[in-house]
Coordinates of C-alpha atoms in Angstrom, one line a residue:
X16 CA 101.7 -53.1 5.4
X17 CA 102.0 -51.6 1.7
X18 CA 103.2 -47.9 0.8
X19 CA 100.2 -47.3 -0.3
X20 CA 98.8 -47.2 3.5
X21 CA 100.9 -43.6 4.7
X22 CA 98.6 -42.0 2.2
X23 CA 95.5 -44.2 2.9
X24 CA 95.6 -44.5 7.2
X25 CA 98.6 -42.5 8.7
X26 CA 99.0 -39.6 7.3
X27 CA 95.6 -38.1 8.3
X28 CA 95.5 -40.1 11.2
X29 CA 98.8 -37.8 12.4
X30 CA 97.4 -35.2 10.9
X31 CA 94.4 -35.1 13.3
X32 CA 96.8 -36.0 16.6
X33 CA 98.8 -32.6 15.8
X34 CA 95.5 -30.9 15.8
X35 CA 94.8 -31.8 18.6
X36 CA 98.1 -30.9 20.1
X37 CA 97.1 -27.4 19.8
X38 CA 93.7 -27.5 21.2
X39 CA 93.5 -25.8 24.4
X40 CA 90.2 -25.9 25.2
X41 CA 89.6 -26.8 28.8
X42 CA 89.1 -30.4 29.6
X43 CA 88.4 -31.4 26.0
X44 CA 89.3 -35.3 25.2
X45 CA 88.7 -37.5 21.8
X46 CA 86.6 -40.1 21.1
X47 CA 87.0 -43.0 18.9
X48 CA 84.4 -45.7 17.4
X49 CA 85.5 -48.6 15.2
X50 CA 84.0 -51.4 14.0
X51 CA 86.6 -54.3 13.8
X52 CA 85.3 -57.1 11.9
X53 CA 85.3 -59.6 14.0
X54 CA 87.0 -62.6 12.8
X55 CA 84.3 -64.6 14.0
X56 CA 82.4 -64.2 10.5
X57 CA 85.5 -65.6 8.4
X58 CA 83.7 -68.3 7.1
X59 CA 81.1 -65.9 5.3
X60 CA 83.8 -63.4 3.5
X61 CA 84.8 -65.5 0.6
X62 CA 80.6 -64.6 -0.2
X63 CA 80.9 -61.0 1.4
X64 CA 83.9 -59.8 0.5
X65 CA 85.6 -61.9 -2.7
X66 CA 88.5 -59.3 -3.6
X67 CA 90.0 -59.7 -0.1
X68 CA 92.8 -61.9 -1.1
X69 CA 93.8 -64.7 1.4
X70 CA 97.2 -63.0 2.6
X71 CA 95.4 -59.9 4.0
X72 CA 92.5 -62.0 5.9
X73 CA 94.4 -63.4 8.8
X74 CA 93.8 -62.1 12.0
X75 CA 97.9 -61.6 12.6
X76 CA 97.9 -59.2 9.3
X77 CA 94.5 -57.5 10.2
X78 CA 95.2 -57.4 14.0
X79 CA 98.4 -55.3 13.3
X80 CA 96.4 -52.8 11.0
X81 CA 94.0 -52.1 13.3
X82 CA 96.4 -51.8 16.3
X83 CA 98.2 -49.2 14.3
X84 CA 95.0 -47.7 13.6
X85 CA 94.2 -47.6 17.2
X86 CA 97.4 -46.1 18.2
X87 CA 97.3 -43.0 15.6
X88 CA 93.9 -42.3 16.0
X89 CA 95.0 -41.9 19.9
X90 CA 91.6 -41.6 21.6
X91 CA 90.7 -40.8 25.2
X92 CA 87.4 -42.9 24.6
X93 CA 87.8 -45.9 22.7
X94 CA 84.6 -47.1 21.5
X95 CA 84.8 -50.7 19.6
X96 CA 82.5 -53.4 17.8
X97 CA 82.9 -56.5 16.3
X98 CA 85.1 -57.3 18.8
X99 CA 86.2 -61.6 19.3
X100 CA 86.4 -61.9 23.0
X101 CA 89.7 -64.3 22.4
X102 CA 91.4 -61.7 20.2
X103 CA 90.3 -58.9 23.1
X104 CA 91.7 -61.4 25.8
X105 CA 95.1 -61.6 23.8
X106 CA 96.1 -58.9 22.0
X107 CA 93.5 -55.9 22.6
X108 CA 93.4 -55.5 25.9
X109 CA 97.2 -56.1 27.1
X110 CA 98.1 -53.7 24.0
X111 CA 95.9 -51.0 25.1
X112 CA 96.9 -51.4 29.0
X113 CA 100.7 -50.9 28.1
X114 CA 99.7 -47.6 26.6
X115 CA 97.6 -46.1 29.5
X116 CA 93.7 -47.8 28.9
X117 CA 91.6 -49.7 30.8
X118 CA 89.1 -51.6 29.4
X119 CA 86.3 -54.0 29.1
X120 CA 84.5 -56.4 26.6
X121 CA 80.6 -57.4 26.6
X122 CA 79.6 -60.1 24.1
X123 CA 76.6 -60.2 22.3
X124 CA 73.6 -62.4 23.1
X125 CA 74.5 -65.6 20.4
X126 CA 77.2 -68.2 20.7
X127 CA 79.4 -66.1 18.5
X128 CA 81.9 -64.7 21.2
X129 CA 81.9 -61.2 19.7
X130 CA 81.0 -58.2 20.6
X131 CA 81.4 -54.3 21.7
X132 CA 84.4 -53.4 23.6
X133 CA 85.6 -49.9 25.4
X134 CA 88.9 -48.5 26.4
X135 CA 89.3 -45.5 28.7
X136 CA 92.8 -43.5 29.4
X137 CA 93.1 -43.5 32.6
X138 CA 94.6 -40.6 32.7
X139 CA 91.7 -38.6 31.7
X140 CA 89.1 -40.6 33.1
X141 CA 88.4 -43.5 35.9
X142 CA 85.4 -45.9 34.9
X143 CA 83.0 -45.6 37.9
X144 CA 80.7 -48.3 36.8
X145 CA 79.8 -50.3 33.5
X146 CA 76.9 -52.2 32.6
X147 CA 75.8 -54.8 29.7
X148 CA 72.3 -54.7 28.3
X149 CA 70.8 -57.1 26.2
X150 CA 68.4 -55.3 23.9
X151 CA 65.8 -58.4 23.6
X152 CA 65.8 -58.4 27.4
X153 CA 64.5 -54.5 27.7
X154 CA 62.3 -55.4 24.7
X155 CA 60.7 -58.2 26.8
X156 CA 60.3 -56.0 29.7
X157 CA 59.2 -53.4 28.3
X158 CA 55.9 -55.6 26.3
X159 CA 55.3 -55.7 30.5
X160 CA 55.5 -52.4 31.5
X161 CA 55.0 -50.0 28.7
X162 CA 51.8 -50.0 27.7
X163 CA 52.4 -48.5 24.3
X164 CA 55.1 -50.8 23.6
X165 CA 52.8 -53.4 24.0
X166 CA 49.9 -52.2 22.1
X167 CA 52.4 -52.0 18.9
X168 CA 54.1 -55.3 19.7
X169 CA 51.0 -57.3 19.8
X170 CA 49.4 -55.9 16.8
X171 CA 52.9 -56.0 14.8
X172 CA 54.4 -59.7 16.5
X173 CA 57.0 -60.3 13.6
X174 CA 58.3 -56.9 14.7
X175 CA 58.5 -58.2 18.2
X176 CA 60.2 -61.6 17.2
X177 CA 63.0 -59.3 15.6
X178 CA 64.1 -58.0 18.4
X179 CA 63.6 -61.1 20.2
X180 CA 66.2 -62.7 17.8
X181 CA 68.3 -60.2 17.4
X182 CA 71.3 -60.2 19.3
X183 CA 72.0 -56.8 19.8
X184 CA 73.5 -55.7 23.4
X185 CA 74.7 -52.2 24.7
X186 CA 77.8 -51.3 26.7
X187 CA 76.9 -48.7 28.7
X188 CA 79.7 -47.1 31.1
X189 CA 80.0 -44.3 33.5
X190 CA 83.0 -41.9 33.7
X191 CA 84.5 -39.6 35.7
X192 CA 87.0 -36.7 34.8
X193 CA 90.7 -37.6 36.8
X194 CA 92.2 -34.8 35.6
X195 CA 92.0 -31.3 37.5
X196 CA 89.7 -28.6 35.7
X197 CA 91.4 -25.3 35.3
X198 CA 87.7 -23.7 34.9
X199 CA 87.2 -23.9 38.7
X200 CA 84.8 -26.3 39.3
X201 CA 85.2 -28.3 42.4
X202 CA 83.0 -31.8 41.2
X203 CA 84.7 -34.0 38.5
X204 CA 82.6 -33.7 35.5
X205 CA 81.4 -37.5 34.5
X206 CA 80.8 -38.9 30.8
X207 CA 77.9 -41.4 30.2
X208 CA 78.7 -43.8 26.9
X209 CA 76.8 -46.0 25.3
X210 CA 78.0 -48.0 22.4
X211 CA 76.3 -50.5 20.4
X212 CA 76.3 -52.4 17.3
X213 CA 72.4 -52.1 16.1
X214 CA 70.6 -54.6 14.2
X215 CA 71.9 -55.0 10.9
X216 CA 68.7 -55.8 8.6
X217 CA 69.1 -53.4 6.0
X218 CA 64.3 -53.6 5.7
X219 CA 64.4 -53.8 9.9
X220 CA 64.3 -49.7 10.6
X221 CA 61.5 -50.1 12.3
X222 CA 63.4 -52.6 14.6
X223 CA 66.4 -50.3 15.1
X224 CA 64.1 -47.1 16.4
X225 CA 62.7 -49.3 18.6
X226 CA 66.2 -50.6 19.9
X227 CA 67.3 -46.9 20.3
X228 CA 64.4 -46.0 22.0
X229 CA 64.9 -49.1 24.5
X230 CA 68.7 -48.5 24.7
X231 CA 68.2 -45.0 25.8
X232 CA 65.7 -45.8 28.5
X233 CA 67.4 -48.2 29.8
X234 CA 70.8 -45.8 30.6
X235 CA 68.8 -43.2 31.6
X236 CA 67.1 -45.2 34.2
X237 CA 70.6 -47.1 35.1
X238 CA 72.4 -43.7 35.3
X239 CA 69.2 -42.6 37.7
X240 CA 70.3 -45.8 39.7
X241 CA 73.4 -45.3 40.2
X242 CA 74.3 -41.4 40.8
X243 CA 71.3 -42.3 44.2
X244 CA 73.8 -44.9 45.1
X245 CA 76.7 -42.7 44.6
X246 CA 74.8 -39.7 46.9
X247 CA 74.5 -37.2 43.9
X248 CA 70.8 -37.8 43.6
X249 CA 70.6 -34.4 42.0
X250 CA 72.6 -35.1 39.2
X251 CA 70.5 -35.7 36.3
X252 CA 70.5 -37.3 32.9
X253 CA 70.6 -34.1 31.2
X254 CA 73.7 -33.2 33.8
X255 CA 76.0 -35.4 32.2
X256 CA 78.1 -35.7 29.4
X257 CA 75.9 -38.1 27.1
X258 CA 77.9 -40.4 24.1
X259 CA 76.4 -42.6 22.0
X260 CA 78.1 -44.2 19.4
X261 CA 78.7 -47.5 17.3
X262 CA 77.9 -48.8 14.1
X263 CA 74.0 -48.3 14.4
X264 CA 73.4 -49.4 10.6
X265 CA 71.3 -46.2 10.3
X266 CA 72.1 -44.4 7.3
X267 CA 71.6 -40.1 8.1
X268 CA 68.1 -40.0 6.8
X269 CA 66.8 -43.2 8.3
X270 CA 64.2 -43.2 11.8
X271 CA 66.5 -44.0 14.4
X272 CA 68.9 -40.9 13.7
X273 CA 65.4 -39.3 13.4
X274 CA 65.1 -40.5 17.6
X275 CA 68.7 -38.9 18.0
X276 CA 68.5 -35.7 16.6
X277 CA 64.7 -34.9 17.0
X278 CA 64.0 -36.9 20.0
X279 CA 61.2 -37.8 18.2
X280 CA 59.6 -40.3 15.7
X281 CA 56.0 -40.1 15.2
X282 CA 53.9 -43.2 14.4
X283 CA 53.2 -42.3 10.7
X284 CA 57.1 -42.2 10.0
X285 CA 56.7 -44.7 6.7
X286 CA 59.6 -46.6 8.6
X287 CA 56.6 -48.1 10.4
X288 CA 54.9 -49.6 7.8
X289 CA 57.4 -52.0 6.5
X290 CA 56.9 -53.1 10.1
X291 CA 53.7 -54.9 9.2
X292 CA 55.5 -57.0 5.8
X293 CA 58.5 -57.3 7.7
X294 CA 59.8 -61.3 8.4
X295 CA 63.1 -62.5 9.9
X296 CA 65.3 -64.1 8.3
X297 CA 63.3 -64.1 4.8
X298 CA 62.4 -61.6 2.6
X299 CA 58.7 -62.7 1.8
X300 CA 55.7 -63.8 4.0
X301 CA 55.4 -67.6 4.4
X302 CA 52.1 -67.5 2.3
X303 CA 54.4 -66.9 -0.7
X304 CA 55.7 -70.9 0.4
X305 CA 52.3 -71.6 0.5
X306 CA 51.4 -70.3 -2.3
X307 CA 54.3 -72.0 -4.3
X308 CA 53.6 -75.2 -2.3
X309 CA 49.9 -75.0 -3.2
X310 CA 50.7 -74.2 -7.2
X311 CA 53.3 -76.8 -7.2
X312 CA 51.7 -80.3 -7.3
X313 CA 53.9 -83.0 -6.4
X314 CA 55.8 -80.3 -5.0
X315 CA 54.2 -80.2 -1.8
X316 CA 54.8 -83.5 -0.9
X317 CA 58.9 -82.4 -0.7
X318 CA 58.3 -79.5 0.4
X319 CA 59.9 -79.9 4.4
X320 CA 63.2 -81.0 2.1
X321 CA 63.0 -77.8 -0.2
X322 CA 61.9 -75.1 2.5
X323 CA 65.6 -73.8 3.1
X324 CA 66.1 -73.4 -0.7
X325 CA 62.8 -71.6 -1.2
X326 CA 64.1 -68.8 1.5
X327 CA 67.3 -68.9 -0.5
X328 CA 65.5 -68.2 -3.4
X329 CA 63.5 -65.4 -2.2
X330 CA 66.1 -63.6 -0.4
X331 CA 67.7 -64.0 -3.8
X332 CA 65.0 -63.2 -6.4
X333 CA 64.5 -60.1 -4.0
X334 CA 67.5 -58.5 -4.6
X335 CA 67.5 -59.6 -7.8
X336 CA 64.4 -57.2 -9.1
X337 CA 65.4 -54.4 -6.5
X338 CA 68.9 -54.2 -8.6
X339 CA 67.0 -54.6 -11.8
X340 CA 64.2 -51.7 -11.0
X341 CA 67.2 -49.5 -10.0
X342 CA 69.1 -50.1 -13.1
X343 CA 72.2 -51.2 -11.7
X344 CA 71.8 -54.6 -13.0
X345 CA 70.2 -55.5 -16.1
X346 CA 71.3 -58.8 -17.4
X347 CA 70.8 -60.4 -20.5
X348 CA 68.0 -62.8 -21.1
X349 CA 68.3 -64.1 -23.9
X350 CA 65.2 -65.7 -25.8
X351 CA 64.6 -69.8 -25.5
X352 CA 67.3 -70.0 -22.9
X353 CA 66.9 -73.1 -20.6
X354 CA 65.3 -71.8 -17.0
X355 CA 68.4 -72.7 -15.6
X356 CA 70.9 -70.4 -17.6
X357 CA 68.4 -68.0 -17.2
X358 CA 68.7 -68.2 -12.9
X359 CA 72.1 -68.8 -13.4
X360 CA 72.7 -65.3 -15.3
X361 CA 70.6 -63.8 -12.8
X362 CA 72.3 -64.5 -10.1
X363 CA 75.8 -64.2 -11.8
X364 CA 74.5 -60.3 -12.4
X365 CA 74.8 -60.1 -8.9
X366 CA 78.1 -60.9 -8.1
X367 CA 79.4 -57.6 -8.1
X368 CA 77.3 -55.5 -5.8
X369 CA 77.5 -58.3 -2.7
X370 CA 77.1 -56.9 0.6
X371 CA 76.8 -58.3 4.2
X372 CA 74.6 -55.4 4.7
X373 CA 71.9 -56.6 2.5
X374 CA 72.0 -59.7 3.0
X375 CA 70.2 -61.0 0.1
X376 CA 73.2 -60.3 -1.8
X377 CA 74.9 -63.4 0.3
X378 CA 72.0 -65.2 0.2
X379 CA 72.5 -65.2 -4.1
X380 CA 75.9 -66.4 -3.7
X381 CA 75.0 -69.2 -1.6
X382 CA 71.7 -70.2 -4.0
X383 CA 74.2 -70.6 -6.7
X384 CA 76.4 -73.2 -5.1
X385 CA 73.6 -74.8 -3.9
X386 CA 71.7 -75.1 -7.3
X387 CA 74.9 -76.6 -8.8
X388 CA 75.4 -78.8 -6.0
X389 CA 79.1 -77.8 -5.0
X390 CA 81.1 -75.4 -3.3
X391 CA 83.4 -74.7 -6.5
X392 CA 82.5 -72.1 -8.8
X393 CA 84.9 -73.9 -11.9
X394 CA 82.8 -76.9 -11.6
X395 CA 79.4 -76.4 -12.9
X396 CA 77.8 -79.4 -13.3
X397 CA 73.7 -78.8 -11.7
X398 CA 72.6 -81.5 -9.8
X399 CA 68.8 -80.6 -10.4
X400 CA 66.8 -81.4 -12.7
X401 CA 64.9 -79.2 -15.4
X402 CA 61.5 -79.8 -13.7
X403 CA 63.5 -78.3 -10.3
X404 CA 64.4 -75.6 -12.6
X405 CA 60.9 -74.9 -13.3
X406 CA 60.2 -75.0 -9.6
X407 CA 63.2 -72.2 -8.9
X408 CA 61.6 -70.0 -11.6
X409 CA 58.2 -70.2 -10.2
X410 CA 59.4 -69.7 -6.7
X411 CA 61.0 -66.1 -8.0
X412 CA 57.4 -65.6 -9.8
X413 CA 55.7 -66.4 -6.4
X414 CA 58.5 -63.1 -4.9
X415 CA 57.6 -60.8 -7.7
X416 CA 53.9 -61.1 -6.9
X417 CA 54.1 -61.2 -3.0
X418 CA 56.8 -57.6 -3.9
X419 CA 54.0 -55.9 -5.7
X420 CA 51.2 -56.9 -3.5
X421 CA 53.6 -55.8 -0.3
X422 CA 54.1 -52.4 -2.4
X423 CA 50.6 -51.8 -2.7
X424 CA 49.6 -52.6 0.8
X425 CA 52.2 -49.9 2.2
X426 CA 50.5 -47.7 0.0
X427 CA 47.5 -47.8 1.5
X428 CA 48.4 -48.1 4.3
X429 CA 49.9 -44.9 4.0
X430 CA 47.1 -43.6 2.8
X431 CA 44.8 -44.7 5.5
X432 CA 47.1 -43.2 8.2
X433 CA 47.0 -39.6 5.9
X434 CA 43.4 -40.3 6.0
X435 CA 42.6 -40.8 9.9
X436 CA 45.1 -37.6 10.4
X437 CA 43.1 -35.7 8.7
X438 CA 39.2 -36.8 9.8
X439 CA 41.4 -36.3 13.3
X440 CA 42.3 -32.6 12.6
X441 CA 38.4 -31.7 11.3
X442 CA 37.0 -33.1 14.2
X443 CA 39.0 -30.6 16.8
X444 CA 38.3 -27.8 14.3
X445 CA 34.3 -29.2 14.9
X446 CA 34.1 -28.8 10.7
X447 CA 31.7 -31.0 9.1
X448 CA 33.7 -30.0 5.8
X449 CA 35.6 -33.5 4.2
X450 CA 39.6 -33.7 4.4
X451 CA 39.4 -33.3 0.7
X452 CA 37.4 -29.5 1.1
X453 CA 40.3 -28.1 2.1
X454 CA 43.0 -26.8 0.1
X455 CA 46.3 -27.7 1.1
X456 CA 47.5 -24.6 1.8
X457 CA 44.8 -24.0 4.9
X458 CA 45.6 -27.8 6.0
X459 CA 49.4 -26.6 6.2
X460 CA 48.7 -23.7 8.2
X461 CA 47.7 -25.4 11.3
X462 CA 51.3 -25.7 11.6
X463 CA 52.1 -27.8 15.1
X464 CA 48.7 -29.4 15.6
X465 CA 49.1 -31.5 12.2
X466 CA 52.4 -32.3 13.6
X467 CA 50.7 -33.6 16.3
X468 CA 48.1 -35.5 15.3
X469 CA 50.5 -37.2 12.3
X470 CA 52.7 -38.1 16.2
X471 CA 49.5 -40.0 17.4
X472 CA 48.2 -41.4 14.1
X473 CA 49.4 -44.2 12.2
X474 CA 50.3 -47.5 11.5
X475 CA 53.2 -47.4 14.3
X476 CA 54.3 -46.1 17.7
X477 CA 55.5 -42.6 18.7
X478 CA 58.7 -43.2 20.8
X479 CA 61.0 -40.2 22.4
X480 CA 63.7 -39.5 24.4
X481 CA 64.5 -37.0 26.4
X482 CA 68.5 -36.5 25.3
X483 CA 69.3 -33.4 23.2
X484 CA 71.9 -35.4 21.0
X485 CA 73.6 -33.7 17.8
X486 CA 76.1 -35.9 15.7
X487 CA 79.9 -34.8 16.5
X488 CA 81.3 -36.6 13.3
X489 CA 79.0 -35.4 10.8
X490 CA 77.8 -37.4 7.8
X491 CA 80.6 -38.9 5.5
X492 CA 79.5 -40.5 2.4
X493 CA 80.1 -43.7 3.8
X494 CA 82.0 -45.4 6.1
X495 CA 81.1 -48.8 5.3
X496 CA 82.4 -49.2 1.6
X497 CA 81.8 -53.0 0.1
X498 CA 80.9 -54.2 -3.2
X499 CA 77.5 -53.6 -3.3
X500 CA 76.4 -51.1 -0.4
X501 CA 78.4 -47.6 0.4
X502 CA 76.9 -45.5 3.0
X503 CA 77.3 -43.6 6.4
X504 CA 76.7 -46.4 9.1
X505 CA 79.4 -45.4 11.9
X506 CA 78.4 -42.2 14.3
X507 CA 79.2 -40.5 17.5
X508 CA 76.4 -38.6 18.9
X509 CA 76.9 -36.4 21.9
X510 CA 74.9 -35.1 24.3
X511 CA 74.4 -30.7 23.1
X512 CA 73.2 -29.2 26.6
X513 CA 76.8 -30.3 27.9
X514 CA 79.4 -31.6 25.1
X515 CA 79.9 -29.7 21.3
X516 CA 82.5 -31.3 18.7
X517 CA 85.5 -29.2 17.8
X518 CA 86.6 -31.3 15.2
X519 CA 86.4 -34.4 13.5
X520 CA 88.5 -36.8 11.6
X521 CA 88.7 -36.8 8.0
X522 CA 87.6 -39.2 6.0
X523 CA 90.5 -41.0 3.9
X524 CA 90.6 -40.1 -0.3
X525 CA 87.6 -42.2 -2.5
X526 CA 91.1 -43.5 -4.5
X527 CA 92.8 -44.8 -1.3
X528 CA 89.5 -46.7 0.0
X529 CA 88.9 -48.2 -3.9
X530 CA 92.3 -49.1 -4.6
X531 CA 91.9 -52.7 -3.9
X532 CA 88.1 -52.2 -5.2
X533 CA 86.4 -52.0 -1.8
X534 CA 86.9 -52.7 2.0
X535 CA 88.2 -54.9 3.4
X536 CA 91.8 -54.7 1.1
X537 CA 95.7 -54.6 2.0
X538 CA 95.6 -51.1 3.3
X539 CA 92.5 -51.5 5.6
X540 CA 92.0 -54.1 8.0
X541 CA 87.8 -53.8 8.1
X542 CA 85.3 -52.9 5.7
X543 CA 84.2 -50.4 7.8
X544 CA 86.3 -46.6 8.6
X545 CA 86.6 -45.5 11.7
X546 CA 85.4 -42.3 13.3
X547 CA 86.9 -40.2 15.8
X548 CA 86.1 -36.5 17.3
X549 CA 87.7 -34.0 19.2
X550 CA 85.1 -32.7 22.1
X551 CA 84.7 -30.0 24.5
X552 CA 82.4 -28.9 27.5
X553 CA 80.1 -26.2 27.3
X554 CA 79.6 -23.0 29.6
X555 CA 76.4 -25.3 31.1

């Protein structure tokens, strides 16, 4: 590995071990989450990630980085995603079970052979029971049994058929304290830890609150299960020493950390209302197709042949104007320019903020090679001709239009929910004044009740949970860093009624992680960082 990797990796990573050395606190232990980058994907990075140079993408080069990684960081709990089931089979799990872990792998629901992984020092803990959950599975059951859930899901079905497709599963283990408490309790105290690797859509909040939500009841009702089975029926959720953590693609401010920390999100959270615009796998409705298909003339007689390309397009036009509106792209346009140089310097503007987390960024890349009909970038001879040009361009029309009309119907949709809290709020105060009589001063004093009402009006579903969970790693500026997305994405959330961080590992200096421009790069084997905390019990 280059010098430049003491700086970047192992100096802090000792640095936090030798904390720890001098932590007495009784029965305190460390947990780790990482997410690997599973090698799985290696056919997408030369879109995702082109600064990674070939020598540094092999899994031989990246497998010993993150080995060393896991061996500094030194956890008791060792929390993993993106994890090939091969690669576990091979070189994770022997590795880790010569230094003292057991361990077990759970792939995700595709044909993709990755998934979350978990290693436990034995020495600290014995694993009483594990259990893998698919997250489309609870959504399915839950469209039976909840009748909320149900309401939401048939009203909102693309919502639904998100989490249907998505592949998301949860790890969910059981542990039980092997070492002897000096406090003088006579029952081992037991962790519960969820990990996961939430749905990475970067419009799909809505999808992810409703994953938490699912995830959560589902280990609270397992746990239930289980401690009857083991004859400590009066153990209880809140008993235990709760974990959760992963890469939840949940940046600090977003709904489902909302869940976590609040144990709340109320159904006129505006995460809800992208719900209603929200497709998979495309970034406009497929009235925009047929809106193109119907504009389009002879067009519609190809269109089965072009379909795939018009996705492409609006996954790329998409990103195209949100980069433009935000200012960090404004390419040159210059007058009489042929339609195609005109795509073609729109989606060369985007080359430099790509990012598997928005996917639209990949989905550019790919529209270029296919416009030009080859998989090199030096040769650029198109293979379409100017009246397909013509057909691109008005395709990206078609995405502006179905953008601003999608814009407007949040709005009022917004509004509407506002609205019907309002009328709501009169009705118990029995006023026959109008929501716009009162000043918003004497709306504002009713304090908890508008809180309620906002909780049972809107265009979504009120979920909660019942776990009083605060974040033990805080909130980095980001721990996924690629070229065109930087933000906080990897947590540990534990349980406050029974677990309290003591300290947390820092995050490594903005020069070491941009050195090679962005992550991955020589020094770091994933584009993601990990995250680690110290933890204690408390009195309860």
């Amino acid at each position: 590995a280059p010098q430049g990797r003491l700086e970047a990796i192992e100096a802090r990573a000792e640095a936090f071990r030798q904390q720890r050395s001098r932590d007495n606190e009784n029965g305190s232990f460390r947990i780790v989450s990482y997410n690997l980058l599973a090698a799985a994907y290696e056919h997408t990075w030369d879109d995702m990630y082109p600064y990674l140079s070939k020598e540094h993408r092999g899994i031989d080069y990246r497998q010993h980085l993150l080995l060393d990684d896991l061996r500094r960081l030194d956890g008791d709990i060792v929390a993993l995603q993106e994890v090939d089931a091969a690669v576990f089979d091979r070189a994770y799990a022997p590795h880790m079970h010569r230094r003292g872990y057991t361990g077990v792998h759970a792939a995700k629901a595709s044909d993709s052979a990755e998934g979350c992984a978990l290693f436990v020092r034995k020495s600290h803990f014995r694993v009483c029971a594990t259990e893998r959950v698919e997250l489309r599975a609870l959504a399915a059951e839950a469209r039976e049994s909840d009748e909320a859930f149900a309401s939401y899901v048939k009203a909102f079905p693309d919502a639904y058929g998100a989490l249907q497709k998505a592949t998301t599963i949860g790890l969910v283990a059981l542990l039980e304290e092997t070492r002897v408490a000096n406090d003088g309790t006579s029952t081992p105290r037991q962790v519960l830890v969820i990990n996961t690797h939430l749905f990475f859509h970067p419009r799909a909040g809505h999808a992810r609150i409703m994953q938490i939500y699912l995830l959560l009841n589902a280990a609270s009702s397992w746990f239930s299960n289980l401690a009857c089975t083991m004859g400590r029926r009066r153990v209880t959720w809140a008993d235990v020493g709760i974990v959760l953590c992963g890469d939840l693609n949940e940046e600090p401010f977003d709904g489902g950390l909302h869940l976590l920390r609040d144990g709340v999100v109320s159904a006129a959270h505006p995460e809800w209302v992208s719900s209603e615009l929200f497709r998979y796998g495309r970034f406009g409705a497929r009235e925009v197709v047929e809106r193109f298909c119907g504009a389009g003339g002879d067009f519609e007689a190809t269109l089965r042949e072009r379909i795939e390309l018009l996705r492409i397009v609006g996954q790329a036009a998409a990103t195209l104007r949100s980069r433009r509106e935000d200012g960090a792209v404004k390419p040159a346009l210059p007058p009489g320019a042929s339609a195609q140089s005109r795509v073609l310097t729109l989606i060369d503007s985007s080359q430099n903020t790509i990012s598997h987390k928005t996917h639209e960024h990949v989905a550019a890349l790919v529209l270029r090679r296919v416009l030009l009909g080859t998989s090199s970038e030096d040769d650029i001879s198109p293979t379409f001709s100017e009246q397909e040009w013509h057909d691109v361009e008005a395709a990206v029309r078609a995405m502006r239009d179905a953008v601003r009309e999608e814009k407007a119907a949040m709005a009022a949709k917004q509004a509407e929910a506002v609205e019907a809290a309002g009328l709501l709020l009169l009705s118990e105060d029995g006023a026959s004044t109008s929501c716009g009589d009162r000043s918003a001063a004497a709306l504002s004093d009713d304090g908890d009740r508008i809180a309620r009402i906002e909780g049972a009006v809107g265009v979504g579903l009120q979920v909660a949970q019942t776990a009083r969970l605060t974040c033990a790693t805080g909130y980095p500026d980001y721990t996924n860093y690629v070229g065109g997305f930087q933000g906080c994405l990897d947590y540990i959330f534990v349980g406050d009624r029974t677990l309290r961080s003591l300290r947390c590992l820092d995050a490594p200096s903005h020069a070491a992680v941009t050195a090679n421009r962005a992550l991955p790069s020589a020094c770091f084997a994933s584009d993601h960082l990990p995250v680690a905390a110290d933890v204690g019990w408390t009195e309860h």
